[in-house]
Amino acid sequence: MPAPSNHDLLSGFAPALPYTRDVAASAPQASGVHVVLDGGVVIYVGHTRNLRTRLRQHLTGNRESSVLHDQVGREIDKLGPVATSEDIADWLGRCEVRWRTDENPEAAKQALVLALRPRFNRQVPKLP
């Protein structure tokens, strides 16, 4: 049986939008799961109690407050001087974001991380 496609795994998610501050501000203030895509490939999966706050935090936070911010910063650091928060936000702004409200966002995140193995998720849950 073929593996489910990104399309199948992301059914029920909002359409892909540029990952900008304005788009983050339009996310619901509800618990859910979110994905960041680069060229249509899921590179990060996260879960939160407040999608709007967390999506803003990834863009404008710091390396201690956001795994995604830290992982993208480490990637950019390899290319030259240490990346600033603005460098990281600019890089993420070239990506797309999708989200889905969810009563159990942690379980949804784990299932997506297992299926997609995104490059910026630090910990991939062990298979049962």
Backbone atoms as SQL, in Angstrom:
CREATE TABLE atoms (id INTEGER PRIMARY KEY, chain TEXT, resi INTEGER, resn TEXT, atom TEXT, x REAL, y REAL, z REAL);
INSERT INTO atoms VALUES
  (1, 'A', 1, 'MET', 'N', 0.843, -1.170, 0.000),
  (2, 'A', 1, 'MET', 'CA', 0.000, 0.000, 0.000),
  (3, 'A', 1, 'MET', 'C', 0.895, 1.241, 0.000),
  (4, 'A', 2, 'PRO', 'N', 0.663, 2.212, -0.899),
  (5, 'A', 2, 'PRO', 'CA', 1.523, 3.389, -0.961),
  (6, 'A', 2, 'PRO', 'C', 1.366, 4.265, 0.273),
  (7, 'A', 3, 'ALA', 'N', 2.442, 4.989, 0.617),
  (8, 'A', 3, 'ALA', 'CA', 2.399, 5.920, 1.746),
  (9, 'A', 3, 'ALA', 'C', 1.441, 7.061, 1.410),
  (10, 'A', 4, 'PRO', 'N', 0.784, 7.606, 2.438),
  (11, 'A', 4, 'PRO', 'CA', -0.122, 8.723, 2.161),
  (12, 'A', 4, 'PRO', 'C', 0.662, 9.927, 1.654),
  (13, 'A', 5, 'SER', 'N', 0.066, 10.681, 0.765),
  (14, 'A', 5, 'SER', 'CA', 0.729, 11.861, 0.213),
  (15, 'A', 5, 'SER', 'C', 0.588, 13.030, 1.186),
  (16, 'A', 6, 'ASN', 'N', 1.400, 14.077, 0.956),
  (17, 'A', 6, 'ASN', 'CA', 1.255, 15.305, 1.744),
  (18, 'A', 6, 'ASN', 'C', -0.167, 15.807, 1.677),
  (19, 'A', 7, 'HIS', 'N', -0.772, 15.715, 0.483),
  (20, 'A', 7, 'HIS', 'CA', -2.144, 16.197, 0.306),
  (21, 'A', 7, 'HIS', 'C', -3.094, 15.477, 1.263),
  (22, 'A', 8, 'ASP', 'N', -2.958, 14.150, 1.355),
  (23, 'A', 8, 'ASP', 'CA', -3.816, 13.373, 2.247),
  (24, 'A', 8, 'ASP', 'C', -3.549, 13.722, 3.706),
  (25, 'A', 9, 'LEU', 'N', -2.272, 13.811, 4.073),
  (26, 'A', 9, 'LEU', 'CA', -1.905, 14.074, 5.454),
  (27, 'A', 9, 'LEU', 'C', -2.309, 15.472, 5.906),
  (28, 'A', 10, 'LEU', 'N', -2.388, 16.405, 4.970),
  (29, 'A', 10, 'LEU', 'CA', -2.697, 17.785, 5.320),
  (30, 'A', 10, 'LEU', 'C', -4.145, 18.167, 4.994),
  (31, 'A', 11, 'SER', 'N', -4.980, 17.166, 4.750),
  (32, 'A', 11, 'SER', 'CA', -6.387, 17.493, 4.514),
  (33, 'A', 11, 'SER', 'C', -6.956, 18.087, 5.800),
  (34, 'A', 12, 'GLY', 'N', -7.789, 19.075, 5.662),
  (35, 'A', 12, 'GLY', 'CA', -8.347, 19.756, 6.819),
  (36, 'A', 12, 'GLY', 'C', -7.510, 20.942, 7.286),
  (37, 'A', 13, 'PHE', 'N', -6.332, 21.129, 6.705),
  (38, 'A', 13, 'PHE', 'CA', -5.486, 22.273, 7.037),
  (39, 'A', 13, 'PHE', 'C', -5.906, 23.476, 6.199),
  (40, 'A', 14, 'ALA', 'N', -5.637, 24.660, 6.717),
  (41, 'A', 14, 'ALA', 'CA', -5.849, 25.880, 5.948),
  (42, 'A', 14, 'ALA', 'C', -4.989, 25.814, 4.692),
  (43, 'A', 15, 'PRO', 'N', -5.354, 26.543, 3.643),
  (44, 'A', 15, 'PRO', 'CA', -4.520, 26.559, 2.432),
  (45, 'A', 15, 'PRO', 'C', -3.130, 27.115, 2.751),
  (46, 'A', 16, 'ALA', 'N', -2.149, 26.722, 1.955),
  (47, 'A', 16, 'ALA', 'CA', -0.784, 27.215, 2.129),
  (48, 'A', 16, 'ALA', 'C', -0.744, 28.711, 1.832),
  (49, 'A', 17, 'LEU', 'N', -0.134, 29.450, 2.758),
  (50, 'A', 17, 'LEU', 'CA', 0.010, 30.898, 2.621),
  (51, 'A', 17, 'LEU', 'C', 1.450, 31.287, 2.892),
  (52, 'A', 18, 'PRO', 'N', 1.915, 32.409, 2.333),
  (53, 'A', 18, 'PRO', 'CA', 3.268, 32.862, 2.645),
  (54, 'A', 18, 'PRO', 'C', 3.404, 33.062, 4.158),
  (55, 'A', 19, 'TYR', 'N', 4.535, 32.647, 4.719),
  (56, 'A', 19, 'TYR', 'CA', 4.726, 32.745, 6.168),
  (57, 'A', 19, 'TYR', 'C', 5.221, 34.142, 6.526),
  (58, 'A', 20, 'THR', 'N', 4.273, 35.056, 6.668),
  (59, 'A', 20, 'THR', 'CA', 4.568, 36.449, 6.994),
  (60, 'A', 20, 'THR', 'C', 3.898, 36.816, 8.316),
  (61, 'A', 21, 'ARG', 'N', 4.277, 37.968, 8.845),
  (62, 'A', 21, 'ARG', 'CA', 3.658, 38.442, 10.089),
  (63, 'A', 21, 'ARG', 'C', 2.158, 38.652, 9.911),
  (64, 'A', 22, 'ASP', 'N', 1.740, 39.172, 8.759),
  (65, 'A', 22, 'ASP', 'CA', 0.308, 39.391, 8.513),
  (66, 'A', 22, 'ASP', 'C', -0.462, 38.075, 8.498),
  (67, 'A', 23, 'VAL', 'N', 0.117, 37.060, 7.874),
  (68, 'A', 23, 'VAL', 'CA', -0.550, 35.753, 7.832),
  (69, 'A', 23, 'VAL', 'C', -0.598, 35.152, 9.234),
  (70, 'A', 24, 'ALA', 'N', 0.498, 35.253, 9.981),
  (71, 'A', 24, 'ALA', 'CA', 0.508, 34.739, 11.353),
  (72, 'A', 24, 'ALA', 'C', -0.568, 35.435, 12.187),
  (73, 'A', 25, 'ALA', 'N', -0.749, 36.730, 11.970),
  (74, 'A', 25, 'ALA', 'CA', -1.757, 37.493, 12.711),
  (75, 'A', 25, 'ALA', 'C', -3.176, 37.061, 12.351),
  (76, 'A', 26, 'SER', 'N', -3.346, 36.420, 11.199),
  (77, 'A', 26, 'SER', 'CA', -4.680, 35.974, 10.786),
  (78, 'A', 26, 'SER', 'C', -5.019, 34.568, 11.290),
  (79, 'A', 27, 'ALA', 'N', -4.049, 33.881, 11.891),
  (80, 'A', 27, 'ALA', 'CA', -4.292, 32.524, 12.398),
  (81, 'A', 27, 'ALA', 'C', -5.236, 32.584, 13.602),
  (82, 'A', 28, 'PRO', 'N', -5.999, 31.537, 13.825),
  (83, 'A', 28, 'PRO', 'CA', -6.921, 31.542, 14.964),
  (84, 'A', 28, 'PRO', 'C', -6.180, 31.475, 16.300),
  (85, 'A', 29, 'GLN', 'N', -6.814, 32.014, 17.311),
  (86, 'A', 29, 'GLN', 'CA', -6.289, 31.912, 18.668),
  (87, 'A', 29, 'GLN', 'C', -6.890, 30.660, 19.291),
  (88, 'A', 30, 'ALA', 'N', -6.465, 29.518, 18.786),
  (89, 'A', 30, 'ALA', 'CA', -6.999, 28.233, 19.218),
  (90, 'A', 30, 'ALA', 'C', -5.872, 27.205, 19.194),
  (91, 'A', 31, 'SER', 'N', -6.071, 26.107, 19.896),
  (92, 'A', 31, 'SER', 'CA', -5.066, 25.052, 19.865),
  (93, 'A', 31, 'SER', 'C', -5.067, 24.399, 18.485),
  (94, 'A', 32, 'GLY', 'N', -3.903, 23.933, 18.094),
  (95, 'A', 32, 'GLY', 'CA', -3.817, 23.298, 16.789),
  (96, 'A', 32, 'GLY', 'C', -2.429, 22.848, 16.443),
  (97, 'A', 33, 'VAL', 'N', -2.318, 22.403, 15.211),
  (98, 'A', 33, 'VAL', 'CA', -1.052, 21.928, 14.660),
  (99, 'A', 33, 'VAL', 'C', -0.764, 22.778, 13.428),
  (100, 'A', 34, 'HIS', 'N', 0.534, 23.057, 13.206),
  (101, 'A', 34, 'HIS', 'CA', 0.920, 23.871, 12.053),
  (102, 'A', 34, 'HIS', 'C', 2.111, 23.232, 11.357),
  (103, 'A', 35, 'VAL', 'N', 2.196, 23.487, 10.062),
  (104, 'A', 35, 'VAL', 'CA', 3.310, 22.981, 9.268),
  (105, 'A', 35, 'VAL', 'C', 3.909, 24.140, 8.485),
  (106, 'A', 36, 'VAL', 'N', 5.223, 24.073, 8.307),
  (107, 'A', 36, 'VAL', 'CA', 5.929, 25.035, 7.473),
  (108, 'A', 36, 'VAL', 'C', 6.456, 24.256, 6.282),
  (109, 'A', 37, 'LEU', 'N', 6.231, 24.811, 5.088),
  (110, 'A', 37, 'LEU', 'CA', 6.635, 24.147, 3.850),
  (111, 'A', 37, 'LEU', 'C', 7.642, 25.006, 3.099),
  (112, 'A', 38, 'ASP', 'N', 8.610, 24.343, 2.505),
  (113, 'A', 38, 'ASP', 'CA', 9.590, 25.003, 1.646),
  (114, 'A', 38, 'ASP', 'C', 9.534, 24.279, 0.304),
  (115, 'A', 39, 'GLY', 'N', 9.071, 24.976, -0.717),
  (116, 'A', 39, 'GLY', 'CA', 8.926, 24.343, -2.023),
  (117, 'A', 39, 'GLY', 'C', 7.938, 23.200, -2.011),
  (118, 'A', 40, 'GLY', 'N', 6.910, 23.298, -1.188),
  (119, 'A', 40, 'GLY', 'CA', 5.890, 22.256, -1.113),
  (120, 'A', 40, 'GLY', 'C', 6.245, 21.096, -0.201),
  (121, 'A', 41, 'VAL', 'N', 7.455, 21.100, 0.371),
  (122, 'A', 41, 'VAL', 'CA', 7.908, 20.027, 1.261),
  (123, 'A', 41, 'VAL', 'C', 7.768, 20.498, 2.712),
  (124, 'A', 42, 'VAL', 'N', 7.137, 19.678, 3.545),
  (125, 'A', 42, 'VAL', 'CA', 6.996, 20.022, 4.957),
  (126, 'A', 42, 'VAL', 'C', 8.372, 19.941, 5.616),
  (127, 'A', 43, 'ILE', 'N', 8.815, 21.074, 6.190),
  (128, 'A', 43, 'ILE', 'CA', 10.129, 21.126, 6.842),
  (129, 'A', 43, 'ILE', 'C', 10.013, 21.239, 8.360),
  (130, 'A', 44, 'TYR', 'N', 8.800, 21.511, 8.865),
  (131, 'A', 44, 'TYR', 'CA', 8.600, 21.629, 10.307),
  (132, 'A', 44, 'TYR', 'C', 7.134, 21.379, 10.631),
  (133, 'A', 45, 'VAL', 'N', 6.905, 20.664, 11.726),
  (134, 'A', 45, 'VAL', 'CA', 5.562, 20.456, 12.265),
  (135, 'A', 45, 'VAL', 'C', 5.590, 20.882, 13.721),
  (136, 'A', 46, 'GLY', 'N', 4.618, 21.689, 14.124),
  (137, 'A', 46, 'GLY', 'CA', 4.526, 22.120, 15.514),
  (138, 'A', 46, 'GLY', 'C', 3.106, 22.025, 16.020),
  (139, 'A', 47, 'HIS', 'N', 2.976, 22.056, 17.338),
  (140, 'A', 47, 'HIS', 'CA', 1.649, 22.086, 17.955),
  (141, 'A', 47, 'HIS', 'C', 1.653, 23.164, 19.034),
  (142, 'A', 48, 'THR', 'N', 0.471, 23.657, 19.359),
  (143, 'A', 48, 'THR', 'CA', 0.383, 24.764, 20.298),
  (144, 'A', 48, 'THR', 'C', -1.024, 24.898, 20.850),
  (145, 'A', 49, 'ARG', 'N', -1.149, 25.665, 21.904),
  (146, 'A', 49, 'ARG', 'CA', -2.469, 25.996, 22.450),
  (147, 'A', 49, 'ARG', 'C', -3.037, 27.250, 21.813),
  (148, 'A', 50, 'ASN', 'N', -2.166, 28.033, 21.133),
  (149, 'A', 50, 'ASN', 'CA', -2.608, 29.267, 20.488),
  (150, 'A', 50, 'ASN', 'C', -1.828, 29.430, 19.187),
  (151, 'A', 51, 'LEU', 'N', -2.455, 29.085, 18.079),
  (152, 'A', 51, 'LEU', 'CA', -1.777, 29.120, 16.781),
  (153, 'A', 51, 'LEU', 'C', -1.237, 30.506, 16.446),
  (154, 'A', 52, 'ARG', 'N', -2.029, 31.538, 16.646),
  (155, 'A', 52, 'ARG', 'CA', -1.594, 32.893, 16.288),
  (156, 'A', 52, 'ARG', 'C', -0.321, 33.292, 17.052),
  (157, 'A', 53, 'THR', 'N', -0.333, 33.069, 18.354),
  (158, 'A', 53, 'THR', 'CA', 0.824, 33.441, 19.166),
  (159, 'A', 53, 'THR', 'C', 2.059, 32.646, 18.767),
  (160, 'A', 54, 'ARG', 'N', 1.890, 31.352, 18.558),
  (161, 'A', 54, 'ARG', 'CA', 3.056, 30.511, 18.240),
  (162, 'A', 54, 'ARG', 'C', 3.626, 30.831, 16.866),
  (163, 'A', 55, 'LEU', 'N', 2.781, 31.051, 15.887),
  (164, 'A', 55, 'LEU', 'CA', 3.289, 31.383, 14.557),
  (165, 'A', 55, 'LEU', 'C', 4.045, 32.709, 14.578),
  (166, 'A', 56, 'ARG', 'N', 3.552, 33.681, 15.348),
  (167, 'A', 56, 'ARG', 'CA', 4.284, 34.952, 15.505),
  (168, 'A', 56, 'ARG', 'C', 5.621, 34.714, 16.190),
  (169, 'A', 57, 'GLN', 'N', 5.622, 33.869, 17.204),
  (170, 'A', 57, 'GLN', 'CA', 6.837, 33.602, 17.968),
  (171, 'A', 57, 'GLN', 'C', 7.925, 32.981, 17.087),
  (172, 'A', 58, 'HIS', 'N', 7.546, 32.081, 16.201),
  (173, 'A', 58, 'HIS', 'CA', 8.540, 31.499, 15.286),
  (174, 'A', 58, 'HIS', 'C', 9.194, 32.587, 14.437),
  (175, 'A', 59, 'LEU', 'N', 8.416, 33.578, 14.029),
  (176, 'A', 59, 'LEU', 'CA', 8.938, 34.644, 13.167),
  (177, 'A', 59, 'LEU', 'C', 9.714, 35.703, 13.937),
  (178, 'A', 60, 'THR', 'N', 9.236, 36.080, 15.101),
  (179, 'A', 60, 'THR', 'CA', 9.792, 37.250, 15.787),
  (180, 'A', 60, 'THR', 'C', 10.451, 36.924, 17.112),
  (181, 'A', 61, 'GLY', 'N', 10.447, 35.670, 17.501),
  (182, 'A', 61, 'GLY', 'CA', 10.998, 35.284, 18.796),
  (183, 'A', 61, 'GLY', 'C', 12.511, 35.215, 18.769),
  (184, 'A', 62, 'ASN', 'N', 13.033, 34.312, 19.551),
  (185, 'A', 62, 'ASN', 'CA', 14.481, 34.118, 19.598),
  (186, 'A', 62, 'ASN', 'C', 14.772, 32.622, 19.607),
  (187, 'A', 63, 'ARG', 'N', 16.031, 32.308, 19.593),
  (188, 'A', 63, 'ARG', 'CA', 16.411, 30.901, 19.472),
  (189, 'A', 63, 'ARG', 'C', 16.045, 30.080, 20.701),
  (190, 'A', 64, 'GLU', 'N', 15.889, 30.728, 21.835),
  (191, 'A', 64, 'GLU', 'CA', 15.505, 30.002, 23.046),
  (192, 'A', 64, 'GLU', 'C', 14.002, 29.744, 23.104),
  (193, 'A', 65, 'SER', 'N', 13.215, 30.590, 22.448),
  (194, 'A', 65, 'SER', 'CA', 11.756, 30.489, 22.552),
  (195, 'A', 65, 'SER', 'C', 11.110, 29.657, 21.454),
  (196, 'A', 66, 'SER', 'N', 11.872, 29.321, 20.398),
  (197, 'A', 66, 'SER', 'CA', 11.277, 28.630, 19.262),
  (198, 'A', 66, 'SER', 'C', 12.275, 27.658, 18.640),
  (199, 'A', 67, 'VAL', 'N', 11.906, 26.394, 18.620),
  (200, 'A', 67, 'VAL', 'CA', 12.746, 25.379, 17.978),
  (201, 'A', 67, 'VAL', 'C', 12.939, 25.717, 16.502),
  (202, 'A', 68, 'LEU', 'N', 11.872, 26.115, 15.836),
  (203, 'A', 68, 'LEU', 'CA', 11.975, 26.433, 14.412),
  (204, 'A', 68, 'LEU', 'C', 12.917, 27.613, 14.193),
  (205, 'A', 69, 'HIS', 'N', 12.764, 28.661, 14.976),
  (206, 'A', 69, 'HIS', 'CA', 13.628, 29.847, 14.872),
  (207, 'A', 69, 'HIS', 'C', 15.095, 29.426, 15.046),
  (208, 'A', 70, 'ASP', 'N', 15.357, 28.575, 16.039),
  (209, 'A', 70, 'ASP', 'CA', 16.710, 28.098, 16.311),
  (210, 'A', 70, 'ASP', 'C', 17.240, 27.246, 15.153),
  (211, 'A', 71, 'GLN', 'N', 16.458, 26.306, 14.676),
  (212, 'A', 71, 'GLN', 'CA', 16.924, 25.404, 13.622),
  (213, 'A', 71, 'GLN', 'C', 17.187, 26.153, 12.313),
  (214, 'A', 72, 'VAL', 'N', 16.314, 27.080, 11.964),
  (215, 'A', 72, 'VAL', 'CA', 16.534, 27.879, 10.757),
  (216, 'A', 72, 'VAL', 'C', 17.779, 28.748, 10.953),
  (217, 'A', 73, 'GLY', 'N', 17.918, 29.349, 12.129),
  (218, 'A', 73, 'GLY', 'CA', 19.110, 30.149, 12.420),
  (219, 'A', 73, 'GLY', 'C', 20.390, 29.350, 12.269),
  (220, 'A', 74, 'ARG', 'N', 20.411, 28.137, 12.767),
  (221, 'A', 74, 'ARG', 'CA', 21.601, 27.277, 12.637),
  (222, 'A', 74, 'ARG', 'C', 21.926, 26.997, 11.164),
  (223, 'A', 75, 'GLU', 'N', 20.889, 26.804, 10.373),
  (224, 'A', 75, 'GLU', 'CA', 21.083, 26.550, 8.936),
  (225, 'A', 75, 'GLU', 'C', 21.686, 27.788, 8.263),
  (226, 'A', 76, 'ILE', 'N', 21.152, 28.957, 8.571),
  (227, 'A', 76, 'ILE', 'CA', 21.662, 30.199, 7.973),
  (228, 'A', 76, 'ILE', 'C', 23.077, 30.500, 8.475),
  (229, 'A', 77, 'ASP', 'N', 23.346, 30.196, 9.740),
  (230, 'A', 77, 'ASP', 'CA', 24.674, 30.444, 10.318),
  (231, 'A', 77, 'ASP', 'C', 25.779, 29.771, 9.503),
  (232, 'A', 78, 'LYS', 'N', 25.482, 28.626, 8.897),
  (233, 'A', 78, 'LYS', 'CA', 26.483, 27.883, 8.116),
  (234, 'A', 78, 'LYS', 'C', 26.956, 28.672, 6.898),
  (235, 'A', 79, 'LEU', 'N', 26.144, 29.642, 6.462),
  (236, 'A', 79, 'LEU', 'CA', 26.455, 30.397, 5.250),
  (237, 'A', 79, 'LEU', 'C', 27.288, 31.643, 5.507),
  (238, 'A', 80, 'GLY', 'N', 27.447, 32.035, 6.755),
  (239, 'A', 80, 'GLY', 'CA', 28.198, 33.253, 7.021),
  (240, 'A', 80, 'GLY', 'C', 28.095, 33.666, 8.461),
  (241, 'A', 81, 'PRO', 'N', 27.971, 34.968, 8.696),
  (242, 'A', 81, 'PRO', 'CA', 27.882, 35.420, 10.083),
  (243, 'A', 81, 'PRO', 'C', 26.611, 34.899, 10.754),
  (244, 'A', 82, 'VAL', 'N', 26.586, 34.975, 12.069),
  (245, 'A', 82, 'VAL', 'CA', 25.438, 34.498, 12.836),
  (246, 'A', 82, 'VAL', 'C', 24.173, 35.225, 12.376),
  (247, 'A', 83, 'ALA', 'N', 23.152, 34.445, 12.105),
  (248, 'A', 83, 'ALA', 'CA', 21.891, 34.991, 11.594),
  (249, 'A', 83, 'ALA', 'C', 21.178, 35.802, 12.674),
  (250, 'A', 84, 'THR', 'N', 20.629, 36.920, 12.266),
  (251, 'A', 84, 'THR', 'CA', 19.819, 37.737, 13.160),
  (252, 'A', 84, 'THR', 'C', 18.370, 37.249, 13.120),
  (253, 'A', 85, 'SER', 'N', 17.567, 37.738, 14.049),
  (254, 'A', 85, 'SER', 'CA', 16.141, 37.398, 14.041),
  (255, 'A', 85, 'SER', 'C', 15.492, 37.842, 12.736),
  (256, 'A', 86, 'GLU', 'N', 15.931, 38.981, 12.211),
  (257, 'A', 86, 'GLU', 'CA', 15.386, 39.477, 10.938),
  (258, 'A', 86, 'GLU', 'C', 15.766, 38.543, 9.779),
  (259, 'A', 87, 'ASP', 'N', 17.016, 38.039, 9.791),
  (260, 'A', 87, 'ASP', 'CA', 17.443, 37.073, 8.765),
  (261, 'A', 87, 'ASP', 'C', 16.559, 35.830, 8.786),
  (262, 'A', 88, 'ILE', 'N', 16.261, 35.362, 9.995),
  (263, 'A', 88, 'ILE', 'CA', 15.450, 34.155, 10.152),
  (264, 'A', 88, 'ILE', 'C', 14.021, 34.413, 9.674),
  (265, 'A', 89, 'ALA', 'N', 13.454, 35.563, 10.053),
  (266, 'A', 89, 'ALA', 'CA', 12.099, 35.913, 9.612),
  (267, 'A', 89, 'ALA', 'C', 12.047, 36.052, 8.097),
  (268, 'A', 90, 'ASP', 'N', 13.086, 36.637, 7.497),
  (269, 'A', 90, 'ASP', 'CA', 13.127, 36.768, 6.037),
  (270, 'A', 90, 'ASP', 'C', 13.154, 35.395, 5.375),
  (271, 'A', 91, 'TRP', 'N', 13.963, 34.478, 5.906),
  (272, 'A', 91, 'TRP', 'CA', 14.057, 33.126, 5.347),
  (273, 'A', 91, 'TRP', 'C', 12.699, 32.431, 5.446),
  (274, 'A', 92, 'LEU', 'N', 12.074, 32.516, 6.630),
  (275, 'A', 92, 'LEU', 'CA', 10.760, 31.894, 6.806),
  (276, 'A', 92, 'LEU', 'C', 9.713, 32.539, 5.914),
  (277, 'A', 93, 'GLY', 'N', 9.880, 33.825, 5.619),
  (278, 'A', 93, 'GLY', 'CA', 8.943, 34.531, 4.752),
  (279, 'A', 93, 'GLY', 'C', 8.925, 33.997, 3.330),
  (280, 'A', 94, 'ARG', 'N', 9.960, 33.255, 2.953),
  (281, 'A', 94, 'ARG', 'CA', 9.989, 32.622, 1.631),
  (282, 'A', 94, 'ARG', 'C', 9.325, 31.245, 1.658),
  (283, 'A', 95, 'CYS', 'N', 8.905, 30.819, 2.846),
  (284, 'A', 95, 'CYS', 'CA', 8.220, 29.533, 3.024),
  (285, 'A', 95, 'CYS', 'C', 6.716, 29.765, 3.078),
  (286, 'A', 96, 'GLU', 'N', 5.994, 28.669, 3.211),
  (287, 'A', 96, 'GLU', 'CA', 4.549, 28.734, 3.370),
  (288, 'A', 96, 'GLU', 'C', 4.172, 28.068, 4.685),
  (289, 'A', 97, 'VAL', 'N', 3.022, 28.448, 5.208),
  (290, 'A', 97, 'VAL', 'CA', 2.531, 27.883, 6.456),
  (291, 'A', 97, 'VAL', 'C', 1.082, 27.446, 6.272),
  (292, 'A', 98, 'ARG', 'N', 0.742, 26.360, 6.960),
  (293, 'A', 98, 'ARG', 'CA', -0.635, 25.863, 6.992),
  (294, 'A', 98, 'ARG', 'C', -0.931, 25.465, 8.434),
  (295, 'A', 99, 'TRP', 'N', -2.206, 25.512, 8.821),
  (296, 'A', 99, 'TRP', 'CA', -2.567, 25.114, 10.169),
  (297, 'A', 99, 'TRP', 'C', -3.943, 24.477, 10.184),
  (298, 'A', 100, 'ARG', 'N', -4.190, 23.806, 11.303),
  (299, 'A', 100, 'ARG', 'CA', -5.495, 23.178, 11.538),
  (300, 'A', 100, 'ARG', 'C', -5.760, 23.237, 13.038),
  (301, 'A', 101, 'THR', 'N', -6.934, 23.707, 13.427),
  (302, 'A', 101, 'THR', 'CA', -7.276, 23.644, 14.841),
  (303, 'A', 101, 'THR', 'C', -7.490, 22.182, 15.209),
  (304, 'A', 102, 'ASP', 'N', -7.181, 21.857, 16.453),
  (305, 'A', 102, 'ASP', 'CA', -7.224, 20.461, 16.859),
  (306, 'A', 102, 'ASP', 'C', -7.333, 20.394, 18.377),
  (307, 'A', 103, 'GLU', 'N', -8.216, 19.548, 18.870),
  (308, 'A', 103, 'GLU', 'CA', -8.369, 19.370, 20.320),
  (309, 'A', 103, 'GLU', 'C', -7.183, 18.630, 20.929),
  (310, 'A', 104, 'ASN', 'N', -6.512, 17.812, 20.139),
  (311, 'A', 104, 'ASN', 'CA', -5.353, 17.061, 20.620),
  (312, 'A', 104, 'ASN', 'C', -4.180, 17.321, 19.670),
  (313, 'A', 105, 'PRO', 'N', -3.642, 18.561, 19.688),
  (314, 'A', 105, 'PRO', 'CA', -2.614, 18.901, 18.714),
  (315, 'A', 105, 'PRO', 'C', -1.314, 18.128, 18.876),
  (316, 'A', 106, 'GLU', 'N', -0.998, 17.696, 20.093),
  (317, 'A', 106, 'GLU', 'CA', 0.254, 16.957, 20.294),
  (318, 'A', 106, 'GLU', 'C', 0.229, 15.622, 19.549),
  (319, 'A', 107, 'ALA', 'N', -0.879, 14.910, 19.629),
  (320, 'A', 107, 'ALA', 'CA', -0.999, 13.631, 18.917),
  (321, 'A', 107, 'ALA', 'C', -0.962, 13.852, 17.407),
  (322, 'A', 108, 'ALA', 'N', -1.635, 14.910, 16.936),
  (323, 'A', 108, 'ALA', 'CA', -1.622, 15.212, 15.506),
  (324, 'A', 108, 'ALA', 'C', -0.201, 15.520, 15.042),
  (325, 'A', 109, 'LYS', 'N', 0.536, 16.285, 15.843),
  (326, 'A', 109, 'LYS', 'CA', 1.922, 16.603, 15.495),
  (327, 'A', 109, 'LYS', 'C', 2.757, 15.321, 15.419),
  (328, 'A', 110, 'GLN', 'N', 2.643, 14.477, 16.420),
  (329, 'A', 110, 'GLN', 'CA', 3.445, 13.252, 16.430),
  (330, 'A', 110, 'GLN', 'C', 3.179, 12.397, 15.202),
  (331, 'A', 111, 'ALA', 'N', 1.925, 12.262, 14.829),
  (332, 'A', 111, 'ALA', 'CA', 1.586, 11.459, 13.647),
  (333, 'A', 111, 'ALA', 'C', 2.199, 12.066, 12.389),
  (334, 'A', 112, 'LEU', 'N', 2.135, 13.390, 12.252),
  (335, 'A', 112, 'LEU', 'CA', 2.707, 14.048, 11.074),
  (336, 'A', 112, 'LEU', 'C', 4.225, 13.958, 11.058),
  (337, 'A', 113, 'VAL', 'N', 4.858, 14.123, 12.210),
  (338, 'A', 113, 'VAL', 'CA', 6.325, 14.034, 12.268),
  (339, 'A', 113, 'VAL', 'C', 6.781, 12.629, 11.894),
  (340, 'A', 114, 'LEU', 'N', 6.080, 11.625, 12.399),
  (341, 'A', 114, 'LEU', 'CA', 6.433, 10.241, 12.041),
  (342, 'A', 114, 'LEU', 'C', 6.292, 9.987, 10.547),
  (343, 'A', 115, 'ALA', 'N', 5.224, 10.507, 9.963),
  (344, 'A', 115, 'ALA', 'CA', 4.958, 10.258, 8.542),
  (345, 'A', 115, 'ALA', 'C', 5.864, 11.082, 7.628),
  (346, 'A', 116, 'LEU', 'N', 6.160, 12.326, 8.024),
  (347, 'A', 116, 'LEU', 'CA', 6.845, 13.248, 7.115),
  (348, 'A', 116, 'LEU', 'C', 8.333, 13.445, 7.404),
  (349, 'A', 117, 'ARG', 'N', 8.745, 13.183, 8.624),
  (350, 'A', 117, 'ARG', 'CA', 10.148, 13.351, 9.032),
  (351, 'A', 117, 'ARG', 'C', 10.718, 14.717, 8.606),
  (352, 'A', 118, 'PRO', 'N', 10.099, 15.808, 9.053),
  (353, 'A', 118, 'PRO', 'CA', 10.546, 17.142, 8.644),
  (354, 'A', 118, 'PRO', 'C', 11.965, 17.441, 9.136),
  (355, 'A', 119, 'ARG', 'N', 12.730, 18.142, 8.329),
  (356, 'A', 119, 'ARG', 'CA', 14.150, 18.340, 8.632),
  (357, 'A', 119, 'ARG', 'C', 14.400, 19.254, 9.822),
  (358, 'A', 120, 'PHE', 'N', 13.456, 20.134, 10.169),
  (359, 'A', 120, 'PHE', 'CA', 13.689, 21.051, 11.279),
  (360, 'A', 120, 'PHE', 'C', 13.048, 20.619, 12.591),
  (361, 'A', 121, 'ASN', 'N', 12.462, 19.444, 12.655),
  (362, 'A', 121, 'ASN', 'CA', 11.997, 18.922, 13.928),
  (363, 'A', 121, 'ASN', 'C', 13.154, 18.196, 14.594),
  (364, 'A', 122, 'ARG', 'N', 13.492, 18.619, 15.798),
  (365, 'A', 122, 'ARG', 'CA', 14.655, 18.057, 16.493),
  (366, 'A', 122, 'ARG', 'C', 14.425, 16.624, 16.921),
  (367, 'A', 123, 'GLN', 'N', 13.237, 16.338, 17.423),
  (368, 'A', 123, 'GLN', 'CA', 12.972, 15.010, 17.937),
  (369, 'A', 123, 'GLN', 'C', 11.871, 14.341, 17.123),
  (370, 'A', 124, 'VAL', 'N', 12.189, 13.199, 16.598),
  (371, 'A', 124, 'VAL', 'CA', 11.197, 12.417, 15.868),
  (372, 'A', 124, 'VAL', 'C', 10.736, 11.313, 16.827),
  (373, 'A', 125, 'PRO', 'N', 9.433, 11.229, 17.098),
  (374, 'A', 125, 'PRO', 'CA', 8.945, 10.196, 18.025),
  (375, 'A', 125, 'PRO', 'C', 9.331, 8.799, 17.538),
  (376, 'A', 126, 'LYS', 'N', 9.549, 7.926, 18.475),
  (377, 'A', 126, 'LYS', 'CA', 9.865, 6.540, 18.131),
  (378, 'A', 126, 'LYS', 'C', 8.602, 5.835, 17.643),
  (379, 'A', 127, 'LEU', 'N', 8.799, 4.947, 16.691),
  (380, 'A', 127, 'LEU', 'CA', 7.668, 4.148, 16.187),
  (381, 'A', 127, 'LEU', 'C', 7.162, 3.248, 17.297),
  (382, 'A', 128, 'PRO', 'N', 5.833, 3.038, 17.369),
  (383, 'A', 128, 'PRO', 'CA', 5.281, 2.174, 18.444),
  (384, 'A', 128, 'PRO', 'C', 5.679, 0.730, 18.236);
